[in-house]
Short mmCIF file of C-alpha atoms in Angstrom, two decimals:
data_model
loop_
_atom_site.label_atom_id
_atom_site.label_comp_id
_atom_site.label_asym_id
_atom_site.label_seq_id
_atom_site.Cartn_x
_atom_site.Cartn_y
_atom_site.Cartn_z
CA MET A 13 42.51 5.83 27.41
CA PRO A 14 43.43 9.32 28.25
CA VAL A 15 46.01 11.39 26.41
CA ASN A 16 48.67 13.73 27.67
CA GLY A 17 49.74 16.96 25.82
CA ASP A 18 52.90 15.23 24.32
CA VAL A 19 51.11 12.21 22.65
CA GLU A 20 49.53 12.90 19.23
CA THR A 21 46.01 10.93 19.03
CA PRO A 22 46.51 8.85 15.86
CA HIS A 23 43.94 9.70 13.16
CA ILE A 24 41.68 6.78 12.06
CA ALA A 25 39.32 8.31 9.68
CA THR A 26 36.75 11.38 9.35
CA ILE A 27 33.49 10.00 8.30
CA SER A 28 31.59 12.53 5.60
CA LYS A 29 28.01 13.01 5.67
CA ARG A 30 25.85 13.19 2.52
CA SER A 31 22.67 15.04 1.60
CA PRO A 32 19.71 13.04 0.26
CA TYR A 33 20.05 15.14 -2.57
CA GLY A 34 23.37 14.05 -3.40
CA ALA A 35 25.63 16.70 -4.94
CA LEU A 36 22.74 18.56 -6.85
CA PHE A 37 23.03 21.76 -4.73
CA THR A 38 26.26 21.48 -2.92
CA ARG A 39 28.23 20.70 -6.29
CA THR A 40 30.83 19.20 -3.91
CA LEU A 41 31.88 15.49 -3.51
CA PRO A 42 32.95 14.34 0.13
CA HIS A 43 35.95 15.37 1.95
CA TYR A 44 38.62 12.38 2.16
CA GLY A 45 38.49 10.81 5.51
CA GLY A 46 42.13 9.74 5.40
CA GLU A 47 45.11 11.55 7.55
CA TYR A 48 46.66 13.28 4.67
CA ARG A 49 45.61 16.42 2.53
CA VAL A 50 45.26 15.28 -1.09
CA GLY A 51 47.51 16.79 -4.00
CA VAL A 52 45.87 16.32 -7.59
CA ARG A 53 48.20 16.86 -10.72
CA ASP A 54 47.32 16.08 -14.36
CA VAL A 55 50.01 14.68 -16.22
CA GLU A 56 50.21 13.94 -20.50
CA ILE A 57 53.39 12.65 -21.49
CA PRO A 58 54.66 11.28 -24.86
CA VAL A 59 55.34 7.96 -25.76
CA PRO A 60 56.54 5.86 -28.71
CA ARG A 61 53.72 5.93 -31.36
CA GLN A 62 51.75 2.60 -31.84
CA SER A 63 48.54 1.42 -33.70
CA PHE A 64 46.22 -1.30 -32.84
CA GLY A 65 43.47 -3.14 -34.46
CA ASN A 66 43.04 -4.23 -38.16
CA PHE A 67 40.03 -2.08 -38.67
CA LYS A 68 38.63 1.25 -40.53
CA HIS A 69 36.05 3.29 -39.36
CA LYS A 70 32.95 3.64 -41.71
CA SER A 71 32.14 6.88 -40.76
CA ILE A 72 35.39 8.34 -40.24
CA LEU A 73 37.09 7.54 -43.76
CA ALA A 74 40.74 8.68 -42.67
CA GLU A 75 40.90 6.59 -39.50
CA ALA A 76 42.16 3.37 -39.28
CA GLY A 77 42.56 1.34 -35.96
CA ILE A 78 43.75 2.99 -32.64
CA THR A 79 46.66 5.16 -32.38
CA ILE A 80 48.28 6.45 -29.44
CA ASP A 81 51.53 8.64 -28.95
CA THR A 82 51.09 10.06 -25.71
CA VAL A 83 49.44 8.90 -21.92
CA MET A 84 47.40 10.92 -19.83
CA PHE A 85 46.87 10.33 -15.95
CA THR A 86 45.78 12.20 -13.02
CA LEU A 87 47.63 11.75 -9.83
CA PHE A 88 46.25 11.47 -6.18
CA TYR A 89 48.75 11.90 -3.74
CA PRO A 90 49.91 12.96 0.37
CA THR A 91 50.79 16.37 0.55
CA ASP A 92 51.58 19.03 3.52
CA SER A 93 50.17 21.99 1.31
CA GLU A 94 47.73 24.46 3.15
CA GLY A 95 46.13 25.38 -0.21
CA ASN A 96 42.40 25.30 -0.87
CA ASP A 97 41.43 21.80 -1.14
CA HIS A 98 37.91 21.81 -2.79
CA GLN A 99 38.89 23.61 -6.08
CA ILE A 100 39.09 20.57 -8.74
CA VAL A 101 36.67 20.73 -11.18
CA TRP A 102 35.16 17.18 -11.33
CA PHE A 103 34.46 16.79 -15.46
CA PRO A 104 36.33 19.81 -16.99
CA ARG A 105 35.00 19.00 -20.67
CA LEU A 106 31.21 19.23 -20.00
CA THR A 107 30.05 19.53 -23.48
CA VAL A 108 30.75 15.62 -24.25
CA TYR A 109 27.99 14.80 -21.38
CA VAL A 110 25.51 17.38 -22.76
CA GLY A 111 22.77 15.57 -21.31
CA ALA A 112 23.95 15.22 -17.58
CA ALA A 113 25.11 18.91 -17.82
CA VAL A 114 22.36 20.11 -15.49
CA ALA A 115 23.19 17.52 -12.88
CA ILE A 116 27.09 17.98 -12.67
CA TRP A 117 27.88 21.63 -13.71
CA GLY A 118 30.44 23.11 -11.70
CA THR A 119 30.70 19.94 -9.44
CA THR A 120 34.13 19.69 -7.62
CA PHE A 121 35.99 17.38 -5.71
CA PRO A 122 38.64 17.81 -2.87
CA GLY A 123 42.24 18.01 -3.62
CA ILE A 124 44.93 20.81 -3.85
CA LYS A 125 45.97 21.44 -7.45
CA ASN A 126 49.74 20.77 -8.15
CA ALA A 127 50.42 20.46 -4.58
CA PRO A 128 54.03 19.25 -4.05
CA LEU A 129 54.43 15.19 -2.60
CA LYS A 130 54.68 14.85 1.01
CA VAL A 131 58.49 13.82 1.39
CA LEU A 132 58.86 10.58 3.64
CA PRO A 133 61.94 10.41 5.85
CA GLY A 134 65.05 8.17 5.35
CA SER A 135 64.36 5.16 2.87
CA GLN A 136 60.32 5.16 3.22
CA LYS A 137 58.41 4.98 -0.03
CA TRP A 138 54.74 5.38 -0.71
CA PRO A 139 52.68 2.72 -2.59
CA LEU A 140 52.02 3.05 -6.01
CA LEU A 141 48.56 2.30 -7.24
CA LEU A 142 47.27 2.61 -10.81
CA PHE A 143 43.71 3.00 -11.67
CA SER A 144 41.82 1.95 -14.78
CA HIS A 145 38.26 3.49 -15.10
CA GLY A 146 35.52 1.31 -16.99
CA ALA A 147 33.88 1.82 -20.46
CA GLY A 148 31.88 5.02 -20.84
CA SER A 149 33.80 6.44 -17.80
CA SER A 150 36.93 8.87 -17.64
CA ARG A 151 39.84 8.89 -15.30
CA LEU A 152 38.03 11.35 -12.58
CA MET A 153 35.06 9.46 -12.39
CA ASN A 154 36.49 7.51 -9.55
CA SER A 155 37.79 10.41 -7.97
CA SER A 156 36.32 9.56 -4.37
CA PHE A 157 38.05 5.87 -4.38
CA CYS A 158 41.43 7.50 -5.47
CA GLY A 159 41.40 10.61 -3.32
CA GLU A 160 40.26 8.51 -0.06
CA MET A 161 43.49 6.12 -1.11
CA ALA A 162 45.64 8.94 -1.53
CA SER A 163 44.47 10.48 1.96
CA ARG A 164 45.45 7.21 3.63
CA GLY A 165 48.95 7.29 2.08
CA TYR A 166 48.77 5.62 -1.34
CA VAL A 167 50.14 7.65 -4.72
CA VAL A 168 47.22 6.61 -7.00
CA ALA A 169 47.48 7.34 -11.14
CA ALA A 170 44.11 7.22 -12.75
CA ILE A 171 44.59 6.73 -16.29
CA GLU A 172 42.53 8.30 -19.13
CA HIS A 173 42.03 5.65 -21.49
CA ARG A 174 42.20 7.17 -25.00
CA ASP A 175 40.92 3.84 -26.46
CA GLY A 176 37.49 4.75 -28.05
CA THR A 177 35.84 3.46 -24.62
CA GLY A 178 35.34 7.14 -22.92
CA PRO A 179 32.63 9.60 -24.12
CA SER A 180 35.66 11.77 -25.33
CA ALA A 181 39.25 11.98 -25.28
CA ARG A 182 41.46 15.20 -26.08
CA ILE A 183 45.06 14.24 -26.77
CA VAL A 184 47.69 16.98 -27.20
CA ASP A 185 51.28 15.62 -28.70
CA GLN A 186 54.37 16.60 -27.95
CA HIS A 187 54.12 19.39 -30.86
CA GLY A 188 51.40 21.16 -29.16
CA GLU A 189 48.90 19.49 -32.06
CA THR A 190 45.37 18.71 -30.75
CA ARG A 191 42.95 15.60 -31.51
CA ASP A 192 39.75 14.48 -30.33
CA LEU A 193 38.86 10.51 -29.79
CA ALA A 194 35.40 9.66 -29.44
CA TRP A 195 33.52 6.74 -28.11
CA ILE A 196 34.10 3.93 -31.04
CA ASP A 197 31.00 1.92 -31.70
CA TRP A 198 31.73 -1.84 -32.82
CA SER A 199 29.07 -1.76 -35.43
CA ASP A 200 30.84 1.58 -36.93
CA LEU A 201 33.82 -0.75 -37.86
CA ASP A 202 34.90 -2.69 -40.89
CA TRP A 203 37.56 -5.23 -40.06
CA THR A 204 39.89 -6.42 -42.80
CA GLY A 205 41.01 -10.17 -43.48
CA LEU A 206 38.04 -11.51 -41.91
CA PRO A 207 35.84 -13.98 -43.77
CA GLU A 208 32.68 -12.45 -41.25
CA GLN A 209 32.48 -9.44 -39.43
CA PRO A 210 32.12 -9.60 -35.55
CA GLN A 211 28.58 -9.58 -34.55
CA ASP A 212 29.31 -7.87 -30.88
CA ASP A 213 31.82 -5.80 -29.13
CA ASN A 214 34.38 -8.80 -28.17
CA MET A 215 36.98 -8.26 -30.60
CA LEU A 216 36.79 -4.61 -30.09
CA ARG A 217 37.21 -4.67 -26.73
CA HIS A 218 40.33 -7.14 -26.93
CA VAL A 219 41.93 -4.25 -29.25
CA GLN A 220 40.94 -1.81 -26.48
CA LEU A 221 42.38 -4.39 -23.79
CA GLU A 222 45.80 -3.99 -25.87
CA VAL A 223 45.65 -0.41 -25.95
CA ARG A 224 45.00 -0.02 -22.58
CA LEU A 225 48.21 -2.36 -21.76
CA ALA A 226 50.52 0.07 -23.49
CA GLU A 227 49.11 3.05 -21.62
CA VAL A 228 49.84 1.17 -18.52
CA GLN A 229 53.41 0.56 -19.51
CA GLY A 230 53.68 4.26 -20.76
CA VAL A 231 52.46 5.63 -17.24
CA LEU A 232 54.80 3.26 -15.56
CA ALA A 233 57.75 4.47 -17.95
CA GLY A 234 57.02 8.23 -16.96
CA LEU A 235 56.79 8.02 -13.38
CA ARG A 236 59.69 5.96 -13.11
CA ARG A 237 61.27 8.73 -14.86
CA ALA A 238 59.90 11.46 -12.60
CA ALA A 239 61.13 8.93 -9.61
CA LEU A 240 64.87 9.04 -11.13
CA GLN A 241 64.47 12.81 -11.19
CA GLU A 242 65.07 12.54 -15.27
CA PRO A 243 63.43 15.13 -17.26
CA LEU A 244 60.04 14.55 -18.65
CA ILE A 245 58.39 16.15 -21.54
CA VAL A 246 54.76 17.14 -20.18
CA THR A 247 52.12 18.04 -22.89
CA GLY A 248 48.30 18.96 -22.58
CA LEU A 249 46.94 20.12 -19.61
CA GLY A 250 50.08 20.40 -17.42
CA SER A 251 52.45 21.65 -20.27
CA SER A 252 52.13 25.41 -18.89
CA LEU A 253 53.15 24.26 -15.31
CA PRO A 254 56.99 23.67 -13.70
CA CYS A 255 57.92 20.30 -14.20
CA ASN A 256 58.93 19.69 -10.60
CA TRP A 257 59.11 16.39 -9.29
CA ASP A 258 61.08 16.71 -6.48
CA GLY A 259 60.07 14.09 -3.97
CA TRP A 260 59.10 11.65 -6.31
CA HIS A 261 61.97 9.69 -5.61
CA CYS A 262 60.10 7.91 -2.39
CA VAL A 263 57.33 6.56 -4.53
CA LYS A 264 57.48 2.65 -4.89
CA VAL A 265 57.30 2.63 -8.59
CA GLU A 266 58.95 -0.69 -9.05
CA GLU A 267 56.26 -2.57 -6.95
CA PRO A 268 52.97 -1.10 -8.22
CA ILE A 269 49.42 -2.14 -7.64
CA ILE A 270 47.01 -2.40 -10.56
CA ALA A 271 43.55 -1.76 -9.84
CA GLY A 272 40.15 -1.19 -11.55
CA HIS A 273 36.24 -0.96 -12.24
CA SER A 274 34.37 -2.80 -14.71
CA PHE A 275 36.22 -3.04 -18.13
CA GLY A 276 39.19 -1.31 -16.23
CA GLY A 277 38.94 -4.30 -13.98
CA SER A 278 39.41 -6.72 -17.40
CA LEU A 279 42.60 -4.24 -17.71
CA ALA A 280 43.81 -4.83 -14.36
CA MET A 281 43.63 -8.72 -14.65
CA ALA A 282 44.95 -8.89 -18.17
CA ALA A 283 47.89 -6.77 -17.17
CA ALA A 284 48.46 -8.94 -13.86
CA ALA A 285 48.65 -11.87 -16.33
CA ASP A 286 50.91 -10.42 -18.70
CA GLY A 287 54.72 -11.30 -18.58
CA ARG A 288 56.03 -7.84 -19.39
CA LEU A 289 54.47 -6.21 -16.32
CA ARG A 290 54.71 -7.03 -12.80
CA PHE A 291 52.41 -5.77 -9.85
CA SER A 292 52.31 -6.60 -6.12
CA HIS A 293 48.92 -6.86 -5.92
CA VAL A 294 45.72 -6.74 -8.03
CA VAL A 295 42.46 -5.01 -6.97
CA VAL A 296 39.51 -5.02 -9.26
CA PHE A 297 35.59 -4.04 -8.64
CA ASP A 298 33.19 -5.71 -11.04
CA PRO A 299 35.30 -6.98 -13.38
CA ALA A 300 34.11 -7.10 -16.96
CA THR A 301 35.00 -11.11 -17.29
CA GLN A 302 33.34 -11.23 -20.27
CA SER A 303 35.74 -9.06 -21.90
CA LEU A 304 38.25 -11.46 -21.32
CA TRP A 305 36.80 -14.80 -22.87
CA LEU A 306 37.06 -13.95 -26.53
CA GLU A 307 39.10 -17.24 -26.05
CA PRO A 308 39.03 -19.35 -22.68
CA TRP A 309 40.97 -17.99 -20.08
CA ASN A 310 44.05 -20.09 -19.41
CA LYS A 311 46.33 -17.05 -18.29
CA HIS A 312 47.90 -17.08 -14.69
CA ILE A 313 47.74 -14.33 -12.23
CA SER A 314 50.64 -14.95 -9.71
CA ALA A 315 49.94 -11.70 -7.84
CA PRO A 316 47.24 -11.67 -4.95
CA LEU A 317 44.15 -10.70 -6.19
CA LEU A 318 40.77 -8.81 -4.64
CA ALA A 319 37.67 -8.76 -5.96
CA VAL A 320 35.01 -6.34 -4.46
CA ASN A 321 31.90 -6.63 -6.23
CA SER A 322 28.23 -5.00 -6.19
CA GLN A 323 25.24 -6.96 -5.52
CA GLU A 324 24.05 -6.48 -8.92
CA PHE A 325 27.13 -7.88 -10.04
CA ALA A 326 27.06 -10.83 -8.13
CA SER A 327 23.61 -11.65 -9.56
CA GLY A 328 24.67 -11.38 -13.16
CA ALA A 329 26.34 -13.79 -15.51
CA GLU A 330 29.84 -12.45 -15.07
CA PHE A 331 30.59 -13.47 -11.49
CA PRO A 332 30.47 -17.06 -12.07
CA MET A 333 33.14 -16.44 -14.93
CA LEU A 334 35.20 -14.34 -11.98
CA ARG A 335 34.95 -17.00 -9.72
CA SER A 336 35.88 -19.67 -12.21
CA MET A 337 39.17 -17.66 -13.30
CA THR A 338 40.37 -17.10 -9.62
CA SER A 339 39.33 -20.79 -8.74
CA ASP A 340 43.21 -21.96 -9.13
CA MET A 341 44.66 -18.94 -7.80
CA THR A 342 46.80 -19.51 -4.77
CA GLU A 343 45.68 -16.04 -2.91
CA HIS A 344 42.55 -14.20 -3.70
CA GLU A 345 39.57 -12.95 -2.05
CA LEU A 346 36.43 -12.29 -3.33
CA TYR A 347 33.47 -10.23 -1.48
CA VAL A 348 29.91 -8.66 -2.27
CA ILE A 349 28.56 -5.56 -0.88
CA PRO A 350 24.90 -5.88 -0.02
CA GLY A 351 22.62 -3.25 -1.44
CA SER A 352 25.51 -1.99 -4.08
CA SER A 353 25.02 -1.23 -7.90
CA HIS A 354 27.51 -1.45 -10.75
CA PRO A 355 27.89 2.39 -10.87
CA SER A 356 28.22 2.76 -6.82
CA PHE A 357 31.98 2.17 -7.13
CA SER A 358 32.40 5.64 -9.07
CA ASP A 359 31.24 9.26 -8.17
CA VAL A 360 27.93 9.15 -9.87
CA CYS A 361 25.87 7.61 -6.93
CA LEU A 362 27.40 10.56 -4.56
CA ILE A 363 26.31 12.93 -7.18
CA LEU A 364 22.77 11.94 -8.02
CA PRO A 365 19.83 12.19 -5.24
CA ASP A 366 18.81 9.15 -3.22
CA CYS A 367 15.57 8.78 -5.05
CA ILE A 368 17.44 8.14 -8.57
CA ASN A 369 20.11 5.89 -7.10
CA LYS A 370 17.38 3.90 -5.92
CA MET A 371 15.64 3.77 -9.44
CA LEU A 372 19.15 2.41 -10.44
CA GLY A 373 19.05 -0.19 -8.01
CA LEU A 374 20.94 1.05 -4.97
CA THR A 375 19.56 0.35 -1.74
CA ASN A 376 22.65 1.09 0.46
CA ASP A 377 24.40 4.52 1.09
CA PRO A 378 26.61 5.51 -1.63
CA VAL A 379 29.26 6.84 0.96
CA HIS A 380 29.26 3.75 3.04
CA ILE A 381 30.14 1.73 -0.03
CA ILE A 382 32.94 3.60 -1.03
CA ASN A 383 34.16 3.47 3.02
CA VAL A 384 33.94 -0.15 2.73
CA THR A 385 35.41 -0.82 -0.63
CA VAL A 386 38.33 1.83 0.58
CA ASP A 387 38.62 -0.20 4.05
CA THR A 388 38.55 -3.76 2.50
CA THR A 389 41.29 -2.52 -0.25
CA ARG A 390 43.40 -1.40 2.65
CA ARG A 391 43.11 -4.16 4.55
CA PHE A 392 44.00 -6.67 1.98
CA LEU A 393 46.87 -4.59 0.62
CA GLU A 394 48.12 -4.07 4.30
CA ARG A 395 47.55 -7.68 5.09
CA ARG A 396 45.00 -6.70 8.10
CA GLU A 397 42.59 -8.81 9.58
CA MET A 398 39.25 -8.02 7.28
CA ARG A 399 36.20 -6.87 9.04
CA THR A 400 33.28 -8.64 7.39
CA ASP A 401 30.45 -7.37 9.50
CA HIS A 402 29.07 -4.98 6.54
CA ILE A 403 30.43 -7.01 3.44
CA ILE A 404 29.77 -10.71 2.26
CA LYS A 405 32.50 -12.80 1.64
#
């Protein structure tokens, strides 16, 4: 239909093109396809000190259990800023991935650092989505999904879990003291009070879920204070920046969405089933359901749940578990993306060249997989009609 000069053509989406060599030469991840530019802000705030797990580390004699006294997350959000939107370093602490340094050194993702949040008129509010990364990952390894959602009108808080599931996490408390927490290997632990030591990582994973639940509570408490314009102590990466939370009153902090990939999907389901927390929707990608089965799953998720799964996951043992866990839910939708692999929900497959992705089981375009995931998630959250031409239900 012709559009005259007084009518603005609505923005649907911009489709990014990707080199078959991934980001090896460009060192940049694809631009986002939504109508908004995206601001990015790192936040670390103190929380009441809590310890989890009745175990000691065999190789680190002074350490016992897992202790948290701060929570860290990266915010992706719509902005009006005209700043440079391709300057955020994808993995700032490269020393923890020495073997991958050649492939990812200097890689950036789109985003305007510390830009102001776009303020909505009247009583309108941006929906808030909390995102939980998988084991062996970090908060920025799903930047494409988080940024795409932000470019389409969501505020996304990607949590950095300091529970021993990441390659390395740096913690800076409110006194400026720094400590590092590395990956915790279940075989390095000595559990006290048990007649027999665990033979796998299931018990450790349940402790780590408790840590993640506490981190979710800390992140939500911090964002609620920001929305109320209350003082918020910031440590770590954001401590030297002005703590300006103007405009954050227009974020829907009381009705958040919880989402996650792999072990982060486990956290999303556990959080949604936890009576202390309330979420409007649950979105999971290849949830590690085995981590929720230390005992038979008998919990109830009342919020609507969407599970977008890879073909690799759907062919494994955990997919039947997922179907069983969701069988009595009143509102849930399960999908499988053909030709997708477990890592294809992250940024990894966007960075690697096609030849490596195919060796790892990916036969579909990684940009297409992210786009389908984002589109399916939005249609679920916004109650739009689902398109199933590129996705199997």
